């Protein structure tokens, strides 16, 4: 029974995502990250068990899951300093959700309120061939 429980947990395990940063990115994160951005980083940079994907309920609530299709998979985080503000990018592999759904203006504004307050959001096409898309949150409020 213990082996089966361990095997079930291993099957349901989601690996932590890497966070790419620089010394400037780390310093600005410490000073500028919102509570929500800190929670996102804390949640996805550790092992998870039993979820469809990292932030699975988030992408569902944001309308980014096509019914009957696979959830977008969070692949990495990026932290950078841009103009004295934190730029925090969540990079997703989105095999079934088209880029235009991610980049829809109403949805982009929703990212600002969902991950806010006090952040601007933009959608970045990272790699079309690998179907990588980023939600880039920048502190300092919407532009």
Short mmCIF file of N, CA and C in Angstrom, two decimals, residues 39-135:
data_model
loop_
_atom_site.label_atom_id
_atom_site.label_comp_id
_atom_site.label_asym_id
_atom_site.label_seq_id
_atom_site.Cartn_x
_atom_site.Cartn_y
_atom_site.Cartn_z
N UNK A 39 3.46 35.17 -4.41
CA UNK A 39 2.75 33.90 -4.22
C UNK A 39 2.86 33.02 -5.46
N UNK A 40 2.73 33.61 -6.64
CA UNK A 40 2.88 32.84 -7.88
C UNK A 40 4.26 32.19 -7.91
N UNK A 41 5.29 32.98 -7.66
CA UNK A 41 6.65 32.43 -7.70
C UNK A 41 6.82 31.32 -6.67
N UNK A 42 6.32 31.55 -5.47
CA UNK A 42 6.44 30.54 -4.41
C UNK A 42 5.72 29.25 -4.80
N UNK A 43 4.54 29.37 -5.39
CA UNK A 43 3.75 28.19 -5.74
C UNK A 43 4.35 27.37 -6.87
N UNK A 44 4.92 28.02 -7.86
CA UNK A 44 5.34 27.27 -9.05
C UNK A 44 6.80 26.84 -9.02
N UNK A 45 7.57 27.34 -8.06
CA UNK A 45 8.98 26.94 -7.99
C UNK A 45 9.18 25.83 -6.95
N UNK A 46 8.10 25.11 -6.65
CA UNK A 46 8.18 23.94 -5.78
C UNK A 46 7.37 22.82 -6.41
N UNK A 47 7.60 21.59 -5.94
CA UNK A 47 6.83 20.44 -6.44
C UNK A 47 5.36 20.60 -6.08
N UNK A 48 4.49 20.19 -7.00
CA UNK A 48 3.05 20.19 -6.76
C UNK A 48 2.56 18.77 -7.02
N UNK A 49 1.43 18.44 -6.40
CA UNK A 49 0.87 17.09 -6.56
C UNK A 49 -0.63 17.19 -6.80
N UNK A 50 -1.11 16.45 -7.79
CA UNK A 50 -2.55 16.31 -8.01
C UNK A 50 -3.20 17.36 -8.87
N UNK A 51 -2.46 18.34 -9.37
CA UNK A 51 -3.04 19.37 -10.23
C UNK A 51 -2.85 18.98 -11.69
N UNK A 52 -3.65 19.60 -12.57
CA UNK A 52 -3.49 19.38 -14.01
C UNK A 52 -2.18 20.01 -14.49
N UNK A 53 -1.86 21.17 -13.93
CA UNK A 53 -0.69 21.94 -14.34
C UNK A 53 -0.44 23.00 -13.29
N UNK A 54 0.73 23.62 -13.32
CA UNK A 54 0.96 24.77 -12.46
C UNK A 54 -0.08 25.84 -12.80
N UNK A 55 -0.67 26.42 -11.78
CA UNK A 55 -1.67 27.49 -11.95
C UNK A 55 -2.85 27.05 -12.81
N UNK A 56 -3.23 25.78 -12.71
CA UNK A 56 -4.32 25.26 -13.55
C UNK A 56 -5.63 25.99 -13.32
N UNK A 57 -5.96 26.30 -12.07
CA UNK A 57 -7.21 27.02 -11.84
C UNK A 57 -7.12 28.45 -12.34
N UNK A 58 -5.92 29.02 -12.33
CA UNK A 58 -5.72 30.38 -12.84
C UNK A 58 -6.01 30.45 -14.33
N UNK A 59 -5.38 29.57 -15.12
CA UNK A 59 -5.60 29.63 -16.56
C UNK A 59 -7.05 29.33 -16.91
N UNK A 60 -7.69 28.48 -16.11
CA UNK A 60 -9.10 28.18 -16.35
C UNK A 60 -9.96 29.43 -16.08
N UNK A 61 -9.70 30.11 -14.94
CA UNK A 61 -10.47 31.31 -14.61
C UNK A 61 -10.22 32.45 -15.59
N UNK A 62 -9.06 32.46 -16.20
CA UNK A 62 -8.76 33.49 -17.19
C UNK A 62 -9.28 33.13 -18.58
N UNK A 63 -9.93 31.98 -18.70
CA UNK A 63 -10.51 31.57 -19.98
C UNK A 63 -9.50 31.10 -20.99
N UNK A 64 -8.39 30.54 -20.53
CA UNK A 64 -7.32 30.14 -21.43
C UNK A 64 -7.25 28.64 -21.66
N UNK A 65 -8.28 27.91 -21.23
CA UNK A 65 -8.34 26.47 -21.46
C UNK A 65 -9.43 26.20 -22.49
N UNK A 66 -9.05 25.62 -23.60
CA UNK A 66 -10.02 25.25 -24.63
C UNK A 66 -10.70 23.96 -24.17
N UNK A 67 -12.05 23.94 -24.13
CA UNK A 67 -12.76 22.73 -23.65
C UNK A 67 -12.31 21.47 -24.39
N UNK A 68 -12.03 20.43 -23.63
CA UNK A 68 -11.62 19.15 -24.21
C UNK A 68 -10.16 19.09 -24.62
N UNK A 69 -9.42 20.16 -24.40
CA UNK A 69 -8.01 20.20 -24.80
C UNK A 69 -7.12 20.28 -23.55
N UNK A 70 -5.83 20.12 -23.78
CA UNK A 70 -4.86 20.15 -22.68
C UNK A 70 -4.71 21.56 -22.12
N UNK A 71 -4.41 21.62 -20.82
CA UNK A 71 -4.13 22.90 -20.18
C UNK A 71 -2.80 23.46 -20.70
N UNK A 72 -2.69 24.78 -20.83
CA UNK A 72 -1.37 25.37 -21.09
C UNK A 72 -0.43 25.00 -19.93
N UNK A 73 0.83 24.77 -20.25
CA UNK A 73 1.81 24.34 -19.24
C UNK A 73 2.80 25.46 -18.97
N UNK A 74 2.91 25.87 -17.72
CA UNK A 74 3.89 26.87 -17.34
C UNK A 74 5.28 26.26 -17.46
N UNK A 75 6.16 26.90 -18.22
CA UNK A 75 7.49 26.34 -18.48
C UNK A 75 8.60 27.05 -17.72
N UNK A 76 8.44 28.37 -17.49
CA UNK A 76 9.49 29.11 -16.78
C UNK A 76 8.97 30.46 -16.33
N UNK A 77 9.71 31.04 -15.40
CA UNK A 77 9.49 32.42 -14.98
C UNK A 77 10.73 33.22 -15.37
N UNK A 78 10.53 34.51 -15.64
CA UNK A 78 11.65 35.41 -15.92
C UNK A 78 11.45 36.67 -15.07
N UNK A 79 12.50 37.08 -14.39
CA UNK A 79 12.49 38.30 -13.58
C UNK A 79 13.54 39.24 -14.13
N UNK A 80 13.13 40.46 -14.45
CA UNK A 80 14.07 41.44 -14.98
C UNK A 80 13.75 42.80 -14.40
N UNK A 81 14.73 43.67 -14.45
CA UNK A 81 14.52 45.06 -14.09
C UNK A 81 14.32 45.83 -15.39
N UNK A 82 13.26 46.61 -15.45
CA UNK A 82 12.98 47.44 -16.63
C UNK A 82 12.57 48.82 -16.17
N UNK A 83 13.42 49.80 -16.41
CA UNK A 83 13.08 51.18 -16.07
C UNK A 83 12.76 51.39 -14.60
N UNK A 84 13.47 50.67 -13.73
CA UNK A 84 13.25 50.81 -12.30
C UNK A 84 12.07 50.01 -11.77
N UNK A 85 11.47 49.21 -12.61
CA UNK A 85 10.33 48.38 -12.20
C UNK A 85 10.65 46.91 -12.43
N UNK A 86 9.88 46.04 -11.77
CA UNK A 86 10.00 44.60 -11.95
C UNK A 86 9.19 44.17 -13.16
N UNK A 87 9.83 43.45 -14.08
CA UNK A 87 9.13 42.78 -15.18
C UNK A 87 9.16 41.29 -14.87
N UNK A 88 8.00 40.73 -14.62
CA UNK A 88 7.85 39.33 -14.19
C UNK A 88 7.06 38.61 -15.28
N UNK A 89 7.71 37.70 -15.99
CA UNK A 89 7.07 37.03 -17.11
C UNK A 89 6.86 35.55 -16.81
N UNK A 90 5.61 35.12 -16.98
CA UNK A 90 5.27 33.70 -16.89
C UNK A 90 5.23 33.17 -18.32
N UNK A 91 6.09 32.21 -18.64
CA UNK A 91 6.18 31.67 -19.99
C UNK A 91 5.45 30.33 -20.03
N UNK A 92 4.46 30.25 -20.91
CA UNK A 92 3.60 29.08 -21.03
C UNK A 92 3.82 28.40 -22.37
N UNK A 93 3.73 27.07 -22.38
CA UNK A 93 3.62 26.34 -23.63
C UNK A 93 2.14 26.09 -23.83
N UNK A 94 1.63 26.61 -24.93
CA UNK A 94 0.19 26.60 -25.17
C UNK A 94 -0.10 25.91 -26.49
N UNK A 95 -0.16 24.58 -26.44
CA UNK A 95 -0.34 23.82 -27.67
C UNK A 95 -1.74 23.97 -28.24
N UNK A 96 -2.74 24.13 -27.39
CA UNK A 96 -4.12 24.14 -27.87
C UNK A 96 -4.82 25.48 -27.78
N UNK A 97 -4.30 26.41 -26.99
CA UNK A 97 -4.92 27.72 -26.86
C UNK A 97 -4.21 28.68 -27.80
N UNK A 98 -4.92 29.22 -28.80
CA UNK A 98 -4.25 30.09 -29.77
C UNK A 98 -3.74 31.39 -29.15
N UNK A 99 -2.67 31.91 -29.74
CA UNK A 99 -2.06 33.16 -29.27
C UNK A 99 -3.09 34.29 -29.21
N UNK A 100 -3.97 34.37 -30.20
CA UNK A 100 -4.93 35.49 -30.22
C UNK A 100 -5.87 35.45 -29.02
N UNK A 101 -6.12 34.27 -28.45
CA UNK A 101 -6.91 34.20 -27.21
C UNK A 101 -6.14 34.82 -26.05
N UNK A 102 -4.85 34.50 -25.96
CA UNK A 102 -4.01 35.06 -24.90
C UNK A 102 -3.95 36.58 -25.03
N UNK A 103 -3.81 37.06 -26.27
CA UNK A 103 -3.54 38.48 -26.52
C UNK A 103 -4.81 39.33 -26.65
N UNK A 104 -5.98 38.73 -26.56
CA UNK A 104 -7.24 39.49 -26.63
C UNK A 104 -7.19 40.65 -25.64
N UNK A 105 -7.53 41.85 -26.08
CA UNK A 105 -7.39 43.05 -25.25
C UNK A 105 -8.20 42.97 -23.96
N UNK A 106 -9.42 42.45 -24.01
CA UNK A 106 -10.22 42.32 -22.79
C UNK A 106 -9.54 41.37 -21.80
N UNK A 107 -8.97 40.33 -22.33
CA UNK A 107 -8.29 39.36 -21.46
C UNK A 107 -7.01 39.98 -20.90
N UNK A 108 -6.28 40.74 -21.73
CA UNK A 108 -5.05 41.38 -21.26
C UNK A 108 -5.36 42.32 -20.09
N UNK A 109 -6.43 43.08 -20.18
CA UNK A 109 -6.84 43.97 -19.08
C UNK A 109 -7.22 43.14 -17.85
N UNK A 110 -7.84 41.98 -18.08
CA UNK A 110 -8.20 41.09 -16.98
C UNK A 110 -6.95 40.60 -16.24
N UNK A 111 -5.84 40.38 -16.97
CA UNK A 111 -4.60 39.96 -16.32
C UNK A 111 -4.16 41.02 -15.30
N UNK A 112 -4.33 42.31 -15.66
CA UNK A 112 -3.91 43.39 -14.76
C UNK A 112 -4.70 43.36 -13.45
N UNK A 113 -5.99 43.11 -13.54
CA UNK A 113 -6.79 43.06 -12.31
C UNK A 113 -6.60 41.74 -11.58
N UNK A 114 -6.48 40.65 -12.31
CA UNK A 114 -6.32 39.33 -11.70
C UNK A 114 -5.00 39.24 -10.93
N UNK A 115 -3.91 39.73 -11.53
CA UNK A 115 -2.59 39.65 -10.90
C UNK A 115 -2.23 40.93 -10.15
N UNK A 116 -3.11 41.94 -10.20
CA UNK A 116 -2.87 43.22 -9.54
C UNK A 116 -3.21 43.16 -8.08
N UNK A 117 -3.30 44.32 -7.50
CA UNK A 117 -3.27 45.65 -8.12
C UNK A 117 -1.84 46.14 -8.38
N UNK A 118 -1.78 47.20 -9.14
CA UNK A 118 -0.51 47.88 -9.35
C UNK A 118 0.41 47.27 -10.38
N UNK A 119 -0.14 46.47 -11.31
CA UNK A 119 0.70 45.92 -12.37
C UNK A 119 0.09 46.20 -13.74
N UNK A 120 0.96 46.36 -14.71
CA UNK A 120 0.54 46.39 -16.10
C UNK A 120 0.79 45.01 -16.68
N UNK A 121 0.04 44.65 -17.71
CA UNK A 121 0.21 43.32 -18.32
C UNK A 121 0.32 43.45 -19.83
N UNK A 122 1.20 42.67 -20.39
CA UNK A 122 1.26 42.54 -21.85
C UNK A 122 1.49 41.07 -22.19
N UNK A 123 1.09 40.71 -23.39
CA UNK A 123 1.27 39.34 -23.86
C UNK A 123 2.41 39.36 -24.86
N UNK A 124 3.35 38.44 -24.68
CA UNK A 124 4.56 38.40 -25.49
C UNK A 124 4.64 37.06 -26.19
N UNK A 125 4.80 37.10 -27.52
CA UNK A 125 5.03 35.86 -28.27
C UNK A 125 6.50 35.50 -28.10
N UNK A 126 6.78 34.41 -27.39
CA UNK A 126 8.15 34.01 -27.07
C UNK A 126 8.76 33.17 -28.19
N UNK A 127 8.04 32.13 -28.63
CA UNK A 127 8.53 31.23 -29.67
C UNK A 127 7.32 30.59 -30.35
N UNK A 128 7.02 31.06 -31.56
CA UNK A 128 5.83 30.59 -32.27
C UNK A 128 5.92 29.09 -32.58
N UNK A 129 7.10 28.62 -32.97
CA UNK A 129 7.25 27.21 -33.35
C UNK A 129 6.98 26.28 -32.16
N UNK A 130 7.49 26.67 -30.97
CA UNK A 130 7.27 25.85 -29.77
C UNK A 130 5.97 26.24 -29.06
N UNK A 131 5.27 27.22 -29.61
CA UNK A 131 4.00 27.71 -29.06
C UNK A 131 4.17 28.20 -27.62
N UNK A 132 5.22 29.02 -27.43
CA UNK A 132 5.49 29.62 -26.14
C UNK A 132 4.97 31.06 -26.13
N UNK A 133 4.22 31.38 -25.09
CA UNK A 133 3.63 32.71 -24.94
C UNK A 133 3.87 33.18 -23.51
N UNK A 134 4.12 34.47 -23.35
CA UNK A 134 4.37 35.01 -22.02
C UNK A 134 3.31 36.01 -21.59
N UNK A 135 2.96 35.96 -20.32
CA UNK A 135 2.21 37.04 -19.70
C UNK A 135 3.24 37.82 -18.89
#
